[in-house]
mmCIF file of C-alpha atoms in Angstrom:
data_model
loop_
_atom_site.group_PDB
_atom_site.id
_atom_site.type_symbol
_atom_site.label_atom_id
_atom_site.label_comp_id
_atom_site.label_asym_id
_atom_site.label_seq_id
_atom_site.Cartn_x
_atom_site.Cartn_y
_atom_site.Cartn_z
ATOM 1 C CA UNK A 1024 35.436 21.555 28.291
ATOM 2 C CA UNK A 1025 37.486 24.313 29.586
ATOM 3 C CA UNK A 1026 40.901 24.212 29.123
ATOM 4 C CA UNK A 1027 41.875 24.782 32.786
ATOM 5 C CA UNK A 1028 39.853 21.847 33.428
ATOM 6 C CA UNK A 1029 41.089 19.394 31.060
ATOM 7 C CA UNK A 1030 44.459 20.636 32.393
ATOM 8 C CA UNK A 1031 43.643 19.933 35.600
ATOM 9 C CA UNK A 1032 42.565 16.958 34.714
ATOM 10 C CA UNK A 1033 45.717 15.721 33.076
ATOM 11 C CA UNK A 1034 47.747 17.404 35.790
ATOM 12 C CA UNK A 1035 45.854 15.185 38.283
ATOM 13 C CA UNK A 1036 46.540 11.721 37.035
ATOM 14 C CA UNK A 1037 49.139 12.537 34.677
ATOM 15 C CA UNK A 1038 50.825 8.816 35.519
ATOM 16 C CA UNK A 1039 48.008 6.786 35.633
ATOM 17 C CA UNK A 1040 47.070 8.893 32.170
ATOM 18 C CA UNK A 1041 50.661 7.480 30.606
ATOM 19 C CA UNK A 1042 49.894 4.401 31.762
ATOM 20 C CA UNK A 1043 46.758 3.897 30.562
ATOM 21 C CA UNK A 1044 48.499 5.443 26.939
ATOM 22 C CA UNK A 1045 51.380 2.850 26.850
ATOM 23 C CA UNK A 1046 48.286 0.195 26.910
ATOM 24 C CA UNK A 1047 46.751 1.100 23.924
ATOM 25 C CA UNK A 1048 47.286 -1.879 21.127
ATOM 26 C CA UNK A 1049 48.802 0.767 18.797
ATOM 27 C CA UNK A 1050 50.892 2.815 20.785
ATOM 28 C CA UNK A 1051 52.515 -0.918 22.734
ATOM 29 C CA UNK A 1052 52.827 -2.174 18.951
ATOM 30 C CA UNK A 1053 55.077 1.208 17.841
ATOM 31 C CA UNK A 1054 56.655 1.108 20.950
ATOM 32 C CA UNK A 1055 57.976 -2.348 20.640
ATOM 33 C CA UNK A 1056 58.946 -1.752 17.594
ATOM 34 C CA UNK A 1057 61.006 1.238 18.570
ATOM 35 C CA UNK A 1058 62.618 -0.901 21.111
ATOM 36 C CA UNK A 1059 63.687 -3.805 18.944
ATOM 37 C CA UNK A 1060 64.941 -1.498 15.861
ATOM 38 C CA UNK A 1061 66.818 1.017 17.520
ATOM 39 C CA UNK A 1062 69.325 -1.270 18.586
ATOM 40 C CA UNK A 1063 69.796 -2.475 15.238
ATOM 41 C CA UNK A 1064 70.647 0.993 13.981
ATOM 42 C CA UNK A 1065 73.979 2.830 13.529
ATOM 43 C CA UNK A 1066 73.376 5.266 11.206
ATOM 44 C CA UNK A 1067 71.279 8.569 10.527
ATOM 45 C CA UNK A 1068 70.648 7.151 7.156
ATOM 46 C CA UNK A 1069 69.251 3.734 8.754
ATOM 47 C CA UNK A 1070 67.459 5.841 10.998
ATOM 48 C CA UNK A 1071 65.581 7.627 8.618
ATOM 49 C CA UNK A 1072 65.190 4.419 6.154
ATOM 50 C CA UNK A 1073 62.872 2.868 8.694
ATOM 51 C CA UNK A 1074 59.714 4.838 8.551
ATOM 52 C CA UNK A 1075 58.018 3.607 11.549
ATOM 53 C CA UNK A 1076 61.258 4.559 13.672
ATOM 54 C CA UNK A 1077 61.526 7.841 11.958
ATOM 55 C CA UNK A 1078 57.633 8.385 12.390
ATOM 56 C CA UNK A 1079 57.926 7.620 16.056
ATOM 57 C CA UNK A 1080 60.753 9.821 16.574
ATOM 58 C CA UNK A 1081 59.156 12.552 15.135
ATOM 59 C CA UNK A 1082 56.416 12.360 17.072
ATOM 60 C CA UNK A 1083 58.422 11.827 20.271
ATOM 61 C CA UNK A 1084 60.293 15.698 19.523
ATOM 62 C CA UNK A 1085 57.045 17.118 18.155
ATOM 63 C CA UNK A 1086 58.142 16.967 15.064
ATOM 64 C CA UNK A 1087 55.171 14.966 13.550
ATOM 65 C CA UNK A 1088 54.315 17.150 10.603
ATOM 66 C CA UNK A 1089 57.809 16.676 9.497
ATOM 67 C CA UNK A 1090 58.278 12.805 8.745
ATOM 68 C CA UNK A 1091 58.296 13.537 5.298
ATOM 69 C CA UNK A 1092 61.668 15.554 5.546
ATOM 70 C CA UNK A 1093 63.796 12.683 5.888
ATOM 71 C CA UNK A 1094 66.899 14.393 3.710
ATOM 72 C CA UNK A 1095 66.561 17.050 6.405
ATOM 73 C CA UNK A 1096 66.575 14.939 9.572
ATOM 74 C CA UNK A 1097 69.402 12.728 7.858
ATOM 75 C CA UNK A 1098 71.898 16.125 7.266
ATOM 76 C CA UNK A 1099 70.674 17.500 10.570
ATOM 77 C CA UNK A 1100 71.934 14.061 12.471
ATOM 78 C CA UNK A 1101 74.745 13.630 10.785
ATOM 79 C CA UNK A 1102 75.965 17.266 11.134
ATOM 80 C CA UNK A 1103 75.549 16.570 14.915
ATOM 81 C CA UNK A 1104 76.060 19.935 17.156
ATOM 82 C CA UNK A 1105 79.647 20.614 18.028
ATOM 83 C CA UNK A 1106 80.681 22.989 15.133
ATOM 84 C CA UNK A 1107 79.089 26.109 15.460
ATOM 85 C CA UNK A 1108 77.921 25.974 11.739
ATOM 86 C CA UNK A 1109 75.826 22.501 11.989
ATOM 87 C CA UNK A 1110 72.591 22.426 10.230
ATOM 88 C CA UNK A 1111 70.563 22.083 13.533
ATOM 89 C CA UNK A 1112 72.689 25.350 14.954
ATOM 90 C CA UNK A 1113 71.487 27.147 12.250
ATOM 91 C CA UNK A 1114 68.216 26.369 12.109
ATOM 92 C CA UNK A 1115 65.729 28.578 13.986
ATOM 93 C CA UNK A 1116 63.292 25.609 15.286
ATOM 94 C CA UNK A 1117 64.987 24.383 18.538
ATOM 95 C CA UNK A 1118 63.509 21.149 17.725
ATOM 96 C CA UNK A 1119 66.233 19.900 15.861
ATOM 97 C CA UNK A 1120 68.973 21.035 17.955
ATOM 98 C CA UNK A 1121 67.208 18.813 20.491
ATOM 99 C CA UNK A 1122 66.763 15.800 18.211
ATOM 100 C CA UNK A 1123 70.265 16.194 17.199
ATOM 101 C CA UNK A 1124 72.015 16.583 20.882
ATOM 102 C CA UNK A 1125 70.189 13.150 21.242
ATOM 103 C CA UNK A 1126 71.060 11.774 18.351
ATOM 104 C CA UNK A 1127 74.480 13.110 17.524
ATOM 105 C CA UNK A 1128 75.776 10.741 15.188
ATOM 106 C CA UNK A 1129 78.766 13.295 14.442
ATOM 107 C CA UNK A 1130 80.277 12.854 17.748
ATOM 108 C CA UNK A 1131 78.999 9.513 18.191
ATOM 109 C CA UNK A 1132 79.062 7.451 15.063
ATOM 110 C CA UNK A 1133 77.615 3.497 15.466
ATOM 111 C CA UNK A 1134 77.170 3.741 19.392
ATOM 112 C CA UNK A 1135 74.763 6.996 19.132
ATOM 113 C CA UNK A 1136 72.057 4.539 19.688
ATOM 114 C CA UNK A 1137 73.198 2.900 22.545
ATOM 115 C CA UNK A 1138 72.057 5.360 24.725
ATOM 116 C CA UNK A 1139 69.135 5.333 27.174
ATOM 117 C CA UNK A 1140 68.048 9.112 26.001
ATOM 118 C CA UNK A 1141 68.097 7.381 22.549
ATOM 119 C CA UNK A 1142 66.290 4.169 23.273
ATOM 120 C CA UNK A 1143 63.834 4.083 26.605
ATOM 121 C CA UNK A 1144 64.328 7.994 26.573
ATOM 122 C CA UNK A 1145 63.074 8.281 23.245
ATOM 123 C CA UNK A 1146 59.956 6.240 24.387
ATOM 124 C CA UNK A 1147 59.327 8.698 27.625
ATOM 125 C CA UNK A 1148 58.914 11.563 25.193
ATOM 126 C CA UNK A 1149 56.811 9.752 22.273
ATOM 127 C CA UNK A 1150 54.115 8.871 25.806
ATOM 128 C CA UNK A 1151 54.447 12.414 26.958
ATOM 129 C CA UNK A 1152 53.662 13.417 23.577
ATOM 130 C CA UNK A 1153 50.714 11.217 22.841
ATOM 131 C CA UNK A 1154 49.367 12.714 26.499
ATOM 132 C CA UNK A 1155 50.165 16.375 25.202
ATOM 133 C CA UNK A 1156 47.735 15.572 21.777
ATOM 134 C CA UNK A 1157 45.397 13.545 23.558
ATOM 135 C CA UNK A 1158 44.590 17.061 25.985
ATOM 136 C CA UNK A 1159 44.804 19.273 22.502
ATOM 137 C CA UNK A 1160 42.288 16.930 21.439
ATOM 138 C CA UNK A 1161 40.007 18.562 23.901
ATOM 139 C CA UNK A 1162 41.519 21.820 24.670
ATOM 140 C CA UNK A 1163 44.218 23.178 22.481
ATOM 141 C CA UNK A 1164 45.117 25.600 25.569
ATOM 142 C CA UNK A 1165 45.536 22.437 27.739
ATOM 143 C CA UNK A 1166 48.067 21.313 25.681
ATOM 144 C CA UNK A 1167 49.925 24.308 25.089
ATOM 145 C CA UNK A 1168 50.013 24.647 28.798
ATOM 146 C CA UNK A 1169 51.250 21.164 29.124
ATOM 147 C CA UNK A 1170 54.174 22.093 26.712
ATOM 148 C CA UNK A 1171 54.773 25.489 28.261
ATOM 149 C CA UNK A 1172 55.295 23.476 31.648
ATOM 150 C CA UNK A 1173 57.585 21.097 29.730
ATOM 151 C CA UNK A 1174 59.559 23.222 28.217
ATOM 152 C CA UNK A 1175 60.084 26.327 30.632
ATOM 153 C CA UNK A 1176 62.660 25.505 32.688
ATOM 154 C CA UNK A 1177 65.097 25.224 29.526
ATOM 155 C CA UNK A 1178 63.857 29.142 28.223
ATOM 156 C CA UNK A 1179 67.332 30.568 28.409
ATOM 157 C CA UNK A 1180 66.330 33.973 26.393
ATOM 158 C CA UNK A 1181 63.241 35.793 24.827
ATOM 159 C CA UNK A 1182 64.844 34.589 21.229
ATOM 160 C CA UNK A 1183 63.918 30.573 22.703
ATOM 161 C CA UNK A 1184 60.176 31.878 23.049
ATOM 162 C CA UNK A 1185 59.839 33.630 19.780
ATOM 163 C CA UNK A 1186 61.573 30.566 17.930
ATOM 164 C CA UNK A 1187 58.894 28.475 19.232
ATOM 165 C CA UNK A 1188 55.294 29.087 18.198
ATOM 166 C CA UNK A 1189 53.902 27.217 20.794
ATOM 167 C CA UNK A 1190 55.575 29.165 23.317
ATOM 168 C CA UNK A 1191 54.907 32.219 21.705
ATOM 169 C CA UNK A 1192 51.595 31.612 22.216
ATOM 170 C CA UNK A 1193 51.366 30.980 25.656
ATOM 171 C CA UNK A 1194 53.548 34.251 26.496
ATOM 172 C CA UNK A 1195 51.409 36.312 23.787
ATOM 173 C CA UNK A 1196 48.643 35.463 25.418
ATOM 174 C CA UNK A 1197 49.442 35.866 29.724
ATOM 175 C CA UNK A 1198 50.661 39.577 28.851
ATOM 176 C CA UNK A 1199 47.860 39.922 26.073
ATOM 177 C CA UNK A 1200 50.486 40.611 23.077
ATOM 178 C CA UNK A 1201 49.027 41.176 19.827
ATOM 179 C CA UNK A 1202 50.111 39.108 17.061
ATOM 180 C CA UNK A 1203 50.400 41.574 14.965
ATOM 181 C CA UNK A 1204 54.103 41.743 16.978
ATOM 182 C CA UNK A 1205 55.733 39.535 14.363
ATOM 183 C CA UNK A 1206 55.842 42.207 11.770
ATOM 184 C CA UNK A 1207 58.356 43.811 14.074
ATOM 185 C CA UNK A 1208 62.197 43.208 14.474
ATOM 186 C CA UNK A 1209 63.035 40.034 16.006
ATOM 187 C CA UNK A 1210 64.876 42.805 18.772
ATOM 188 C CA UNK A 1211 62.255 44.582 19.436
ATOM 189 C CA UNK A 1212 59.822 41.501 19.821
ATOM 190 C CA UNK A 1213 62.279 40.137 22.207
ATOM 191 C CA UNK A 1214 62.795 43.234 24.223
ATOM 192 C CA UNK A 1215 58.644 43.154 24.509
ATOM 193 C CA UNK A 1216 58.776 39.883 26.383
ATOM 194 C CA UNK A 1217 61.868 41.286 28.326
ATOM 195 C CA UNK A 1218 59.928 43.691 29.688
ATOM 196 C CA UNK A 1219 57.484 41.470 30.802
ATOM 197 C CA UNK A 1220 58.802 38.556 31.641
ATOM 198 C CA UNK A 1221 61.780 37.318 33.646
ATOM 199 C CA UNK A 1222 63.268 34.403 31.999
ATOM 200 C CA UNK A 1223 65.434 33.462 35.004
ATOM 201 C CA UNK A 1224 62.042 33.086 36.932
ATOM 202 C CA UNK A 1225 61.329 29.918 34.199
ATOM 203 C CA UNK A 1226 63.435 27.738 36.603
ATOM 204 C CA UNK A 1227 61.815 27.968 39.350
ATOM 205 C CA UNK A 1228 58.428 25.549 38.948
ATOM 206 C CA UNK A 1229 56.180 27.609 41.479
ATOM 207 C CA UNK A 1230 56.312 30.854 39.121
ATOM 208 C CA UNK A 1231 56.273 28.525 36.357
ATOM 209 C CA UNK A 1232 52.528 27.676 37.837
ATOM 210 C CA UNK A 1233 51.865 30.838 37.933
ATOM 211 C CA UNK A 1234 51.974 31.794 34.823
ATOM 212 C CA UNK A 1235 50.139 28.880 33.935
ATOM 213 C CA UNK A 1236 47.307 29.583 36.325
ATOM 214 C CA UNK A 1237 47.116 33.121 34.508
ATOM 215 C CA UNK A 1238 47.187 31.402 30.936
ATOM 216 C CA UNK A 1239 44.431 29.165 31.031
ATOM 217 C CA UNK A 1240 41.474 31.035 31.795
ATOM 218 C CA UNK A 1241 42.779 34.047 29.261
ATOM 219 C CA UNK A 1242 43.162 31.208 26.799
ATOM 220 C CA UNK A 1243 39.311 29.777 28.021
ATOM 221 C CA UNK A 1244 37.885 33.498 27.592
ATOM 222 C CA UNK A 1245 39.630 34.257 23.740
ATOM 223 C CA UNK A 1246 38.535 30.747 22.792
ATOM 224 C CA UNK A 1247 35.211 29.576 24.147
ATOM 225 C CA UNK A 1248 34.094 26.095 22.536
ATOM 226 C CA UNK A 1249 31.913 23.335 24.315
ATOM 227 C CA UNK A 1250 33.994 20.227 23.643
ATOM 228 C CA UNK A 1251 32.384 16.853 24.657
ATOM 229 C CA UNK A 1252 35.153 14.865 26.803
ATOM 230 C CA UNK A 1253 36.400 11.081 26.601
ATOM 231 C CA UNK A 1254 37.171 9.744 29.468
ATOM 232 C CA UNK A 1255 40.613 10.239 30.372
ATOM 233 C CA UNK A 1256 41.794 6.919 32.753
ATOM 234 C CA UNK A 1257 40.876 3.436 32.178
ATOM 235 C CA UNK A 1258 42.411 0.049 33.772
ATOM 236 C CA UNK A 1259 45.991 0.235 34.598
ATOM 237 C CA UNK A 1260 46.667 -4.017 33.929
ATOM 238 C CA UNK A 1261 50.427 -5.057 33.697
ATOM 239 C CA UNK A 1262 51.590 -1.767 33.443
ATOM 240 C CA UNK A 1263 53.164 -0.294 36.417
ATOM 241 C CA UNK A 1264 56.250 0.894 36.097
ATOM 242 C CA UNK A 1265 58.040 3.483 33.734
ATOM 243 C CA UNK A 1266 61.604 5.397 33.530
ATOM 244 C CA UNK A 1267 63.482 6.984 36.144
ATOM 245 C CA UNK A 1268 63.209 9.997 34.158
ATOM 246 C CA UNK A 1269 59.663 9.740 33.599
ATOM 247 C CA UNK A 1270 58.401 9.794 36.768
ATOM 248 C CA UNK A 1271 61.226 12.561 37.868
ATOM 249 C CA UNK A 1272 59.470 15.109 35.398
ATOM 250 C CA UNK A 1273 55.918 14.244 36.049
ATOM 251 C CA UNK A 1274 56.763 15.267 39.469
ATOM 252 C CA UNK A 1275 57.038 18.878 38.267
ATOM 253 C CA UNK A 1276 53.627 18.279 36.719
ATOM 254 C CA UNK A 1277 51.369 19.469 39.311
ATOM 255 C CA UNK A 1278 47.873 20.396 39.905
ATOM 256 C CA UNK A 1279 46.521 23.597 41.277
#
């Protein structure tokens, strides 16, 4: 299917979608899981110790096909992000800077886990990212328009876009930007986006759409498939109720 349609889709019944995702045996099992051992933790070496709590984690920031690198994740929590020369400042993956704003056991110590953007905030993002995979599962440019949505309002320069492949992608491909554009200067790839894009616009979620709306069928022409679709919604049962949070940004999450 079409990746403007399975977006659509998802856009559609985005909360009966999470829903129907926090019922699935495994998903309720890891989340559970999360919720009983993160309050038992108080240390970025605990953290990473438990590999079903640093699994979920990584999926929650994206961050999947990095479990492995727990070393990494440890230094990068532990370094936190108030001095300028952190691990996670350094690093060119915003990912991490993320993961370690939340869990910034540098400023925080035993209490970083005490938090709700650590504990049912953490379990938000691991839902919205099973939703993401379950639409790249039928569309890769449903879920990259998914993310793009997710992510644009905190774009605060070009450099944001080109540090993250996924959104690289999605801009590359509205204003039709070869690829080749990486072989240039990280200046002059930025300036290329300047001139196409205005990055203040990312906070406002009507232009936000727009771009969207231009992205999907660009992505649907480069990348025609014939994808057989699951079905998306099933039963609701007992679950009816999820974060303040949660619902706030599925708000923004809109169909055409």
């Amino acid at each position: 299917m079409q990746a403007l349609t399975v977006y659509k889709l998802f856009a559609a019944n985005a909360e009966r979608t999470l829903a129907d995702i926090s019922e699935r045996p495994q998903v309720s099992r890891e989340v559970e899981y999360y919720r009983q051992k993160i309050e038992e933790i108080d240390s970025a070496e605990e953290l990473v110790s438990d590999t079903r709590v640093m699994n979920f984690i990584m999926r929650a920031y994206g961050m999947e096909e990095l479990s492995y690198a727990k070393a990494l994740v440890r230094k990068v929590l532990e370094e936190g992000i108030d001095e300028p020369d952190a691990l996670a400042n350094r690093m060119t993956d915003t990912r991490f800077r993320e993961l370690a704003t939340d869990f910034n056991f540098a400023r925080y110590g035993d209490i970083t886990t005490t938090f709700e953007r650590t504990r049912s905030g953490v379990i938000d993002k691991y839902l919205v990212q099973t939703m993401e995979i379950d639409a790249g599962n039928q569309n890769d440019g449903a879920r990259l328009a998914m993310y793009f949505q997710r992510k644009a309002e905190g774009i605060d320069s070009a450099y944001d876009i080109l540090a993250d492949p996924a959104l690289l992608q999605v801009v590359q491909t509205i204003y039709q930007l070869p690829v080749e554009m990486s072989y240039q200067s990280i200046e002059s790839q930025a300036d290329m986006i300047n001139k196409r894009l205005d990055i203040e616009e990312l906070s406002d979620p009507e232009k936000v759409d727009e771009l969207i709306e231009r992205f999907l069928p660009l992505w649907d022409i480069s990348n025609e498939q014939s994808v057989t679709v699951p079905p998306l919604i099933s039963g609701l049962g007992g679950i009816t109720s999820f974060s303040v949070d949660l619902l706030a940004s599925l708000q923004s999450f809109k169909k055409f």
